[in-house]
């Protein structure tokens, strides 16, 4: 059984990564830590195979945690995640022994690819399904995902996406969920919320404009979905109404 440790001070992000790892890997045990010191202590006694760590955490940040673990001879593979497009962070992370560096919001497919590299393809759940799934079907779902990620801001329906990849609408839902771990509408909503959160945290755009940019004509509907996913209103991080 592979052991994965997720270190991030934001519970929502930890839980999201937890779900991605759980759906991507077979025969895996997952633990969580909400700061670098707790993460370091868990590593010291649990010896995880992979540590997924945020760069910035309270008590002890992710890089300090990794440096300390390396100095103490704790052997594991590291995936660093960060919301900061800063070369110095990446360079320091590599110097500390980090094999993979992912920017927030974490993309489920990018993280799955990282885990595949670090643990081997035999550990990835999707690989077991490849034995029974047709290559053409997998290619179609891959094209569907690409289409969704390029058109999420529009009112795209399940029917439009399935037709785009020349699949029967009623049948499309089954391989789509098998490959992504989510229903179509949940996948689209999750993607929109990730894009919206990135805009909220990194721009001064009005919430109304952000809602429209990610595909919602109704700001109230957008706000309900956002709060359901992140546990706070879109204005929660800004502290001012818009």
PDB file of C-alpha atoms in Angstrom:
ATOM      1  CA  UNK A   1       0.000   0.000   0.000  1.00  0.00           C
ATOM      2  CA  UNK A   2       1.293   3.423  -0.978  1.00  0.00           C
ATOM      3  CA  UNK A   3       1.228   6.211   1.616  1.00  0.00           C
ATOM      4  CA  UNK A   4       0.487   9.802   0.602  1.00  0.00           C
ATOM      5  CA  UNK A   5       0.789  12.811   2.921  1.00  0.00           C
ATOM      6  CA  UNK A   6      -1.011  16.053   1.985  1.00  0.00           C
ATOM      7  CA  UNK A   7       0.215  19.226   3.697  1.00  0.00           C
ATOM      8  CA  UNK A   8      -1.757  22.438   3.246  1.00  0.00           C
ATOM      9  CA  UNK A   9      -3.126  24.952   5.722  1.00  0.00           C
ATOM     10  CA  UNK A  10      -6.389  25.367   3.780  1.00  0.00           C
ATOM     11  CA  UNK A  11      -8.815  22.541   4.584  1.00  0.00           C
ATOM     12  CA  UNK A  12     -10.717  22.967   1.318  1.00  0.00           C
ATOM     13  CA  UNK A  13      -7.555  22.533  -0.734  1.00  0.00           C
ATOM     14  CA  UNK A  14      -6.428  19.528   1.332  1.00  0.00           C
ATOM     15  CA  UNK A  15      -9.805  17.883   0.868  1.00  0.00           C
ATOM     16  CA  UNK A  16      -9.776  18.585  -2.861  1.00  0.00           C
ATOM     17  CA  UNK A  17      -6.318  17.051  -3.277  1.00  0.00           C
ATOM     18  CA  UNK A  18      -7.405  14.148  -1.072  1.00  0.00           C
ATOM     19  CA  UNK A  19     -10.294  13.406  -3.449  1.00  0.00           C
ATOM     20  CA  UNK A  20      -8.042  13.615  -6.498  1.00  0.00           C
ATOM     21  CA  UNK A  21      -5.485  11.224  -4.987  1.00  0.00           C
ATOM     22  CA  UNK A  22      -8.183   8.837  -3.788  1.00  0.00           C
ATOM     23  CA  UNK A  23      -9.772   8.648  -7.233  1.00  0.00           C
ATOM     24  CA  UNK A  24      -6.437   8.447  -9.077  1.00  0.00           C
ATOM     25  CA  UNK A  25      -4.661   5.749  -7.067  1.00  0.00           C
ATOM     26  CA  UNK A  26      -5.405   2.196  -6.041  1.00  0.00           C
ATOM     27  CA  UNK A  27      -4.413   0.655  -2.707  1.00  0.00           C
ATOM     28  CA  UNK A  28      -3.443   3.941  -1.051  1.00  0.00           C
ATOM     29  CA  UNK A  29      -3.487   5.369   2.485  1.00  0.00           C
ATOM     30  CA  UNK A  30      -3.784   9.144   2.796  1.00  0.00           C
ATOM     31  CA  UNK A  31      -3.020  11.413   5.755  1.00  0.00           C
ATOM     32  CA  UNK A  32      -3.272  15.183   6.067  1.00  0.00           C
ATOM     33  CA  UNK A  33      -1.376  17.936   7.907  1.00  0.00           C
ATOM     34  CA  UNK A  34      -2.391  21.593   8.200  1.00  0.00           C
ATOM     35  CA  UNK A  35       1.070  23.080   8.793  1.00  0.00           C
ATOM     36  CA  UNK A  36       4.702  22.311   8.086  1.00  0.00           C
ATOM     37  CA  UNK A  37       5.604  21.208  11.613  1.00  0.00           C
ATOM     38  CA  UNK A  38       2.732  18.750  11.748  1.00  0.00           C
ATOM     39  CA  UNK A  39       3.733  17.529   8.295  1.00  0.00           C
ATOM     40  CA  UNK A  40       7.344  17.029   9.360  1.00  0.00           C
ATOM     41  CA  UNK A  41       6.330  15.075  12.483  1.00  0.00           C
ATOM     42  CA  UNK A  42       4.007  12.871  10.414  1.00  0.00           C
ATOM     43  CA  UNK A  43       6.776  12.167   7.904  1.00  0.00           C
ATOM     44  CA  UNK A  44       9.203  11.255  10.664  1.00  0.00           C
ATOM     45  CA  UNK A  45       6.998   8.522  12.122  1.00  0.00           C
ATOM     46  CA  UNK A  46       4.940   7.433   9.099  1.00  0.00           C
ATOM     47  CA  UNK A  47       7.467   7.462   6.200  1.00  0.00           C
ATOM     48  CA  UNK A  48       5.097   8.332   3.333  1.00  0.00           C
ATOM     49  CA  UNK A  49       5.942   7.412  -0.257  1.00  0.00           C
ATOM     50  CA  UNK A  50       4.892  10.842  -1.547  1.00  0.00           C
ATOM     51  CA  UNK A  51       4.425  14.203   0.203  1.00  0.00           C
ATOM     52  CA  UNK A  52       2.262  16.836  -1.519  1.00  0.00           C
ATOM     53  CA  UNK A  53       3.082  20.108   0.226  1.00  0.00           C
ATOM     54  CA  UNK A  54       2.039  23.729  -0.099  1.00  0.00           C
ATOM     55  CA  UNK A  55       5.013  26.110  -0.206  1.00  0.00           C
ATOM     56  CA  UNK A  56       3.453  28.600   2.204  1.00  0.00           C
ATOM     57  CA  UNK A  57       2.109  27.241   5.497  1.00  0.00           C
ATOM     58  CA  UNK A  58       2.071  28.508   9.090  1.00  0.00           C
ATOM     59  CA  UNK A  59       4.445  27.355  11.868  1.00  0.00           C
ATOM     60  CA  UNK A  60       6.886  25.916   9.300  1.00  0.00           C
ATOM     61  CA  UNK A  61       6.556  26.556   5.573  1.00  0.00           C
ATOM     62  CA  UNK A  62       6.672  23.781   3.007  1.00  0.00           C
ATOM     63  CA  UNK A  63      10.247  24.371   1.851  1.00  0.00           C
ATOM     64  CA  UNK A  64      11.562  24.508   5.430  1.00  0.00           C
ATOM     65  CA  UNK A  65       9.679  21.290   6.191  1.00  0.00           C
ATOM     66  CA  UNK A  66      11.213  19.550   3.173  1.00  0.00           C
ATOM     67  CA  UNK A  67      14.725  20.863   3.946  1.00  0.00           C
ATOM     68  CA  UNK A  68      14.467  19.581   7.525  1.00  0.00           C
ATOM     69  CA  UNK A  69      13.199  16.192   6.390  1.00  0.00           C
ATOM     70  CA  UNK A  70      16.031  15.839   3.863  1.00  0.00           C
ATOM     71  CA  UNK A  71      18.634  16.828   6.495  1.00  0.00           C
ATOM     72  CA  UNK A  72      17.222  14.193   8.843  1.00  0.00           C
ATOM     73  CA  UNK A  73      17.407  11.497   6.183  1.00  0.00           C
ATOM     74  CA  UNK A  74      13.669  11.040   5.672  1.00  0.00           C
ATOM     75  CA  UNK A  75      13.360   9.406   2.272  1.00  0.00           C
ATOM     76  CA  UNK A  76      10.275  10.255   0.214  1.00  0.00           C
ATOM     77  CA  UNK A  77       9.181  11.944  -3.026  1.00  0.00           C
ATOM     78  CA  UNK A  78       7.941  15.542  -2.932  1.00  0.00           C
ATOM     79  CA  UNK A  79       5.362  17.442  -4.949  1.00  0.00           C
ATOM     80  CA  UNK A  80       5.373  21.164  -4.143  1.00  0.00           C
ATOM     81  CA  UNK A  81       2.260  23.246  -4.806  1.00  0.00           C
ATOM     82  CA  UNK A  82       2.098  27.026  -4.817  1.00  0.00           C
ATOM     83  CA  UNK A  83      -0.074  29.914  -5.929  1.00  0.00           C
ATOM     84  CA  UNK A  84       3.012  31.968  -6.676  1.00  0.00           C
ATOM     85  CA  UNK A  85       4.574  32.107 -10.141  1.00  0.00           C
ATOM     86  CA  UNK A  86       7.977  32.819  -8.677  1.00  0.00           C
ATOM     87  CA  UNK A  87      11.163  31.314 -10.112  1.00  0.00           C
ATOM     88  CA  UNK A  88      12.935  31.568  -6.762  1.00  0.00           C
ATOM     89  CA  UNK A  89      10.367  29.264  -5.153  1.00  0.00           C
ATOM     90  CA  UNK A  90      10.759  26.731  -7.941  1.00  0.00           C
ATOM     91  CA  UNK A  91      14.556  26.905  -7.816  1.00  0.00           C
ATOM     92  CA  UNK A  92      14.645  26.502  -4.034  1.00  0.00           C
ATOM     93  CA  UNK A  93      12.151  23.630  -4.243  1.00  0.00           C
ATOM     94  CA  UNK A  94      14.322  21.801  -6.787  1.00  0.00           C
ATOM     95  CA  UNK A  95      17.401  22.350  -4.616  1.00  0.00           C
ATOM     96  CA  UNK A  96      15.512  20.792  -1.698  1.00  0.00           C
ATOM     97  CA  UNK A  97      14.832  17.651  -3.712  1.00  0.00           C
ATOM     98  CA  UNK A  98      11.331  18.400  -4.984  1.00  0.00           C
ATOM     99  CA  UNK A  99      10.595  16.347  -8.108  1.00  0.00           C
ATOM    100  CA  UNK A 100       7.408  18.110  -9.217  1.00  0.00           C
ATOM    101  CA  UNK A 101       6.154  21.715  -8.866  1.00  0.00           C
ATOM    102  CA  UNK A 102       2.458  22.463  -9.462  1.00  0.00           C
ATOM    103  CA  UNK A 103       0.718  25.828  -9.424  1.00  0.00           C
ATOM    104  CA  UNK A 104      -2.614  26.369  -7.707  1.00  0.00           C
ATOM    105  CA  UNK A 105      -5.410  25.772  -8.397  1.00  0.00           C
ATOM    106  CA  UNK A 106      -4.279  22.150  -8.599  1.00  0.00           C
ATOM    107  CA  UNK A 107      -5.337  20.474 -11.836  1.00  0.00           C
ATOM    108  CA  UNK A 108      -6.451  16.899 -11.220  1.00  0.00           C
ATOM    109  CA  UNK A 109      -4.864  15.608 -14.418  1.00  0.00           C
ATOM    110  CA  UNK A 110      -1.543  17.328 -13.772  1.00  0.00           C
ATOM    111  CA  UNK A 111      -1.431  15.886 -10.259  1.00  0.00           C
ATOM    112  CA  UNK A 112      -2.341  12.412 -11.526  1.00  0.00           C
ATOM    113  CA  UNK A 113       0.490  12.614 -14.067  1.00  0.00           C
ATOM    114  CA  UNK A 114       2.901  13.605 -11.275  1.00  0.00           C
ATOM    115  CA  UNK A 115       1.849  10.639  -9.159  1.00  0.00           C
ATOM    116  CA  UNK A 116       2.208   8.356 -12.164  1.00  0.00           C
ATOM    117  CA  UNK A 117       5.794   9.542 -12.639  1.00  0.00           C
ATOM    118  CA  UNK A 118       6.676   9.179  -8.960  1.00  0.00           C
ATOM    119  CA  UNK A 119       4.884   5.928  -8.126  1.00  0.00           C
ATOM    120  CA  UNK A 120       4.710   4.132 -11.453  1.00  0.00           C
ATOM    121  CA  UNK A 121       1.752   3.611 -13.731  1.00  0.00           C
ATOM    122  CA  UNK A 122       0.733   0.378 -12.030  1.00  0.00           C
ATOM    123  CA  UNK A 123      -0.479   2.406  -9.048  1.00  0.00           C
ATOM    124  CA  UNK A 124      -2.795   4.648 -11.032  1.00  0.00           C
ATOM    125  CA  UNK A 125      -6.422   3.565 -11.001  1.00  0.00           C
ATOM    126  CA  UNK A 126      -7.050   4.673 -14.564  1.00  0.00           C
ATOM    127  CA  UNK A 127      -4.453   2.198 -15.823  1.00  0.00           C
ATOM    128  CA  UNK A 128      -6.608  -0.720 -14.681  1.00  0.00           C
ATOM    129  CA  UNK A 129      -9.496   0.616 -16.687  1.00  0.00           C
ATOM    130  CA  UNK A 130      -7.375   0.881 -19.820  1.00  0.00           C
ATOM    131  CA  UNK A 131      -7.439  -2.886 -20.094  1.00  0.00           C
ATOM    132  CA  UNK A 132     -11.148  -2.822 -20.787  1.00  0.00           C
ATOM    133  CA  UNK A 133     -11.711   0.632 -22.285  1.00  0.00           C
ATOM    134  CA  UNK A 134     -11.331   1.139 -26.009  1.00  0.00           C
ATOM    135  CA  UNK A 135      -8.490   3.469 -27.021  1.00  0.00           C
ATOM    136  CA  UNK A 136     -10.919   5.390 -29.248  1.00  0.00           C
ATOM    137  CA  UNK A 137     -13.231   5.925 -26.272  1.00  0.00           C
ATOM    138  CA  UNK A 138     -10.394   7.252 -24.119  1.00  0.00           C
ATOM    139  CA  UNK A 139      -9.351   9.581 -26.900  1.00  0.00           C
ATOM    140  CA  UNK A 140     -12.902  10.871 -27.185  1.00  0.00           C
ATOM    141  CA  UNK A 141     -13.109  11.654 -23.473  1.00  0.00           C
ATOM    142  CA  UNK A 142      -9.731  13.357 -23.646  1.00  0.00           C
ATOM    143  CA  UNK A 143     -11.000  15.535 -26.487  1.00  0.00           C
ATOM    144  CA  UNK A 144     -14.178  16.234 -24.518  1.00  0.00           C
ATOM    145  CA  UNK A 145     -12.148  17.420 -21.529  1.00  0.00           C
ATOM    146  CA  UNK A 146     -10.076  19.649 -23.798  1.00  0.00           C
ATOM    147  CA  UNK A 147     -13.264  21.073 -25.319  1.00  0.00           C
ATOM    148  CA  UNK A 148     -14.769  21.758 -21.885  1.00  0.00           C
ATOM    149  CA  UNK A 149     -11.637  23.485 -20.611  1.00  0.00           C
ATOM    150  CA  UNK A 150     -11.640  25.754 -23.663  1.00  0.00           C
ATOM    151  CA  UNK A 151     -15.369  26.514 -23.560  1.00  0.00           C
ATOM    152  CA  UNK A 152     -16.298  26.409 -19.858  1.00  0.00           C
ATOM    153  CA  UNK A 153     -17.270  30.096 -19.945  1.00  0.00           C
ATOM    154  CA  UNK A 154     -20.132  29.329 -22.359  1.00  0.00           C
ATOM    155  CA  UNK A 155     -23.434  27.610 -21.646  1.00  0.00           C
ATOM    156  CA  UNK A 156     -22.203  24.241 -22.913  1.00  0.00           C
ATOM    157  CA  UNK A 157     -24.501  21.286 -22.355  1.00  0.00           C
ATOM    158  CA  UNK A 158     -23.778  17.589 -22.035  1.00  0.00           C
ATOM    159  CA  UNK A 159     -25.384  17.131 -25.439  1.00  0.00           C
ATOM    160  CA  UNK A 160     -23.075  19.676 -27.093  1.00  0.00           C
ATOM    161  CA  UNK A 161     -19.946  18.120 -25.600  1.00  0.00           C
ATOM    162  CA  UNK A 162     -20.902  14.552 -26.517  1.00  0.00           C
ATOM    163  CA  UNK A 163     -21.780  15.625 -30.063  1.00  0.00           C
ATOM    164  CA  UNK A 164     -18.475  17.452 -30.345  1.00  0.00           C
ATOM    165  CA  UNK A 165     -16.635  14.143 -29.854  1.00  0.00           C
ATOM    166  CA  UNK A 166     -19.181  12.107 -31.837  1.00  0.00           C
ATOM    167  CA  UNK A 167     -20.495  10.029 -28.959  1.00  0.00           C
ATOM    168  CA  UNK A 168     -24.036   9.087 -28.017  1.00  0.00           C
ATOM    169  CA  UNK A 169     -25.180  11.477 -25.276  1.00  0.00           C
ATOM    170  CA  UNK A 170     -26.717   8.740 -23.106  1.00  0.00           C
ATOM    171  CA  UNK A 171     -23.558   6.627 -23.317  1.00  0.00           C
ATOM    172  CA  UNK A 172     -21.079   9.511 -22.959  1.00  0.00           C
ATOM    173  CA  UNK A 173     -21.773  10.020 -19.256  1.00  0.00           C
ATOM    174  CA  UNK A 174     -20.455   6.578 -18.243  1.00  0.00           C
ATOM    175  CA  UNK A 175     -16.904   6.732 -19.681  1.00  0.00           C
ATOM    176  CA  UNK A 176     -16.672  10.425 -18.768  1.00  0.00           C
ATOM    177  CA  UNK A 177     -17.306   9.694 -15.090  1.00  0.00           C
ATOM    178  CA  UNK A 178     -15.015   6.652 -15.189  1.00  0.00           C
ATOM    179  CA  UNK A 179     -12.147   8.723 -16.563  1.00  0.00           C
ATOM    180  CA  UNK A 180     -12.642  11.909 -14.512  1.00  0.00           C
ATOM    181  CA  UNK A 181     -14.266  10.517 -11.367  1.00  0.00           C
ATOM    182  CA  UNK A 182     -17.070  13.085 -11.691  1.00  0.00           C
ATOM    183  CA  UNK A 183     -20.397  13.614 -13.447  1.00  0.00           C
ATOM    184  CA  UNK A 184     -20.283  16.065 -16.352  1.00  0.00           C
ATOM    185  CA  UNK A 185     -22.122  18.893 -14.564  1.00  0.00           C
ATOM    186  CA  UNK A 186     -19.986  18.445 -11.432  1.00  0.00           C
ATOM    187  CA  UNK A 187     -16.810  18.528 -13.523  1.00  0.00           C
ATOM    188  CA  UNK A 188     -17.908  21.695 -15.341  1.00  0.00           C
ATOM    189  CA  UNK A 189     -18.948  23.404 -12.099  1.00  0.00           C
ATOM    190  CA  UNK A 190     -15.718  22.414 -10.352  1.00  0.00           C
ATOM    191  CA  UNK A 191     -13.642  23.765 -13.233  1.00  0.00           C
ATOM    192  CA  UNK A 192     -15.593  27.034 -13.253  1.00  0.00           C
ATOM    193  CA  UNK A 193     -15.176  27.457  -9.511  1.00  0.00           C
ATOM    194  CA  UNK A 194     -11.406  26.866  -9.747  1.00  0.00           C
ATOM    195  CA  UNK A 195     -11.124  29.485 -12.486  1.00  0.00           C
ATOM    196  CA  UNK A 196     -13.289  31.907 -10.506  1.00  0.00           C
ATOM    197  CA  UNK A 197     -11.287  31.453  -7.296  1.00  0.00           C
ATOM    198  CA  UNK A 198      -8.073  32.160  -9.142  1.00  0.00           C
ATOM    199  CA  UNK A 199      -9.567  35.402 -10.478  1.00  0.00           C
ATOM    200  CA  UNK A 200     -10.947  36.374  -7.056  1.00  0.00           C
ATOM    201  CA  UNK A 201      -7.617  35.829  -5.307  1.00  0.00           C
ATOM    202  CA  UNK A 202      -5.403  37.361  -7.966  1.00  0.00           C
ATOM    203  CA  UNK A 203      -7.387  40.205  -9.571  1.00  0.00           C
ATOM    204  CA  UNK A 204      -9.525  43.185  -8.556  1.00  0.00           C
ATOM    205  CA  UNK A 205     -12.356  42.284 -10.925  1.00  0.00           C
ATOM    206  CA  UNK A 206     -15.889  42.672  -9.627  1.00  0.00           C
ATOM    207  CA  UNK A 207     -17.656  39.471  -8.576  1.00  0.00           C
ATOM    208  CA  UNK A 208     -20.398  40.121 -11.138  1.00  0.00           C
ATOM    209  CA  UNK A 209     -17.819  40.239 -13.911  1.00  0.00           C
ATOM    210  CA  UNK A 210     -16.049  37.123 -12.656  1.00  0.00           C
ATOM    211  CA  UNK A 211     -19.341  35.225 -12.560  1.00  0.00           C
ATOM    212  CA  UNK A 212     -19.982  36.120 -16.185  1.00  0.00           C
ATOM    213  CA  UNK A 213     -16.429  35.261 -17.197  1.00  0.00           C
ATOM    214  CA  UNK A 214     -16.790  31.710 -15.884  1.00  0.00           C
ATOM    215  CA  UNK A 215     -20.213  31.105 -17.392  1.00  0.00           C
ATOM    216  CA  UNK A 216     -22.863  32.387 -14.979  1.00  0.00           C
ATOM    217  CA  UNK A 217     -25.378  35.073 -15.918  1.00  0.00           C
ATOM    218  CA  UNK A 218     -26.757  35.054 -12.367  1.00  0.00           C
ATOM    219  CA  UNK A 219     -24.340  36.334  -9.730  1.00  0.00           C
ATOM    220  CA  UNK A 220     -26.559  34.901  -6.972  1.00  0.00           C
ATOM    221  CA  UNK A 221     -26.445  31.424  -8.499  1.00  0.00           C
ATOM    222  CA  UNK A 222     -22.677  31.717  -8.910  1.00  0.00           C
ATOM    223  CA  UNK A 223     -22.296  32.820  -5.281  1.00  0.00           C
ATOM    224  CA  UNK A 224     -24.314  29.827  -4.024  1.00  0.00           C
ATOM    225  CA  UNK A 225     -22.157  27.378  -5.965  1.00  0.00           C
ATOM    226  CA  UNK A 226     -18.966  29.108  -4.857  1.00  0.00           C
ATOM    227  CA  UNK A 227     -19.950  28.993  -1.190  1.00  0.00           C
ATOM    228  CA  UNK A 228     -20.930  25.336  -1.503  1.00  0.00           C
ATOM    229  CA  UNK A 229     -17.459  24.477  -2.810  1.00  0.00           C
ATOM    230  CA  UNK A 230     -15.265  26.776  -0.721  1.00  0.00           C
ATOM    231  CA  UNK A 231     -17.361  27.389   2.376  1.00  0.00           C
ATOM    232  CA  UNK A 232     -17.280  31.159   1.966  1.00  0.00           C
ATOM    233  CA  UNK A 233     -18.876  33.782  -0.256  1.00  0.00           C
ATOM    234  CA  UNK A 234     -16.948  35.096  -3.271  1.00  0.00           C
ATOM    235  CA  UNK A 235     -16.402  38.322  -1.318  1.00  0.00           C
ATOM    236  CA  UNK A 236     -15.157  36.446   1.733  1.00  0.00           C
ATOM    237  CA  UNK A 237     -11.463  36.848   0.924  1.00  0.00           C
ATOM    238  CA  UNK A 238     -11.782  40.462  -0.124  1.00  0.00           C
ATOM    239  CA  UNK A 239     -13.696  41.774   2.852  1.00  0.00           C
ATOM    240  CA  UNK A 240     -15.705  44.255   0.805  1.00  0.00           C
ATOM    241  CA  UNK A 241     -18.907  44.135  -1.159  1.00  0.00           C
ATOM    242  CA  UNK A 242     -18.848  44.530  -4.907  1.00  0.00           C
TER     243      UNK A 242
END
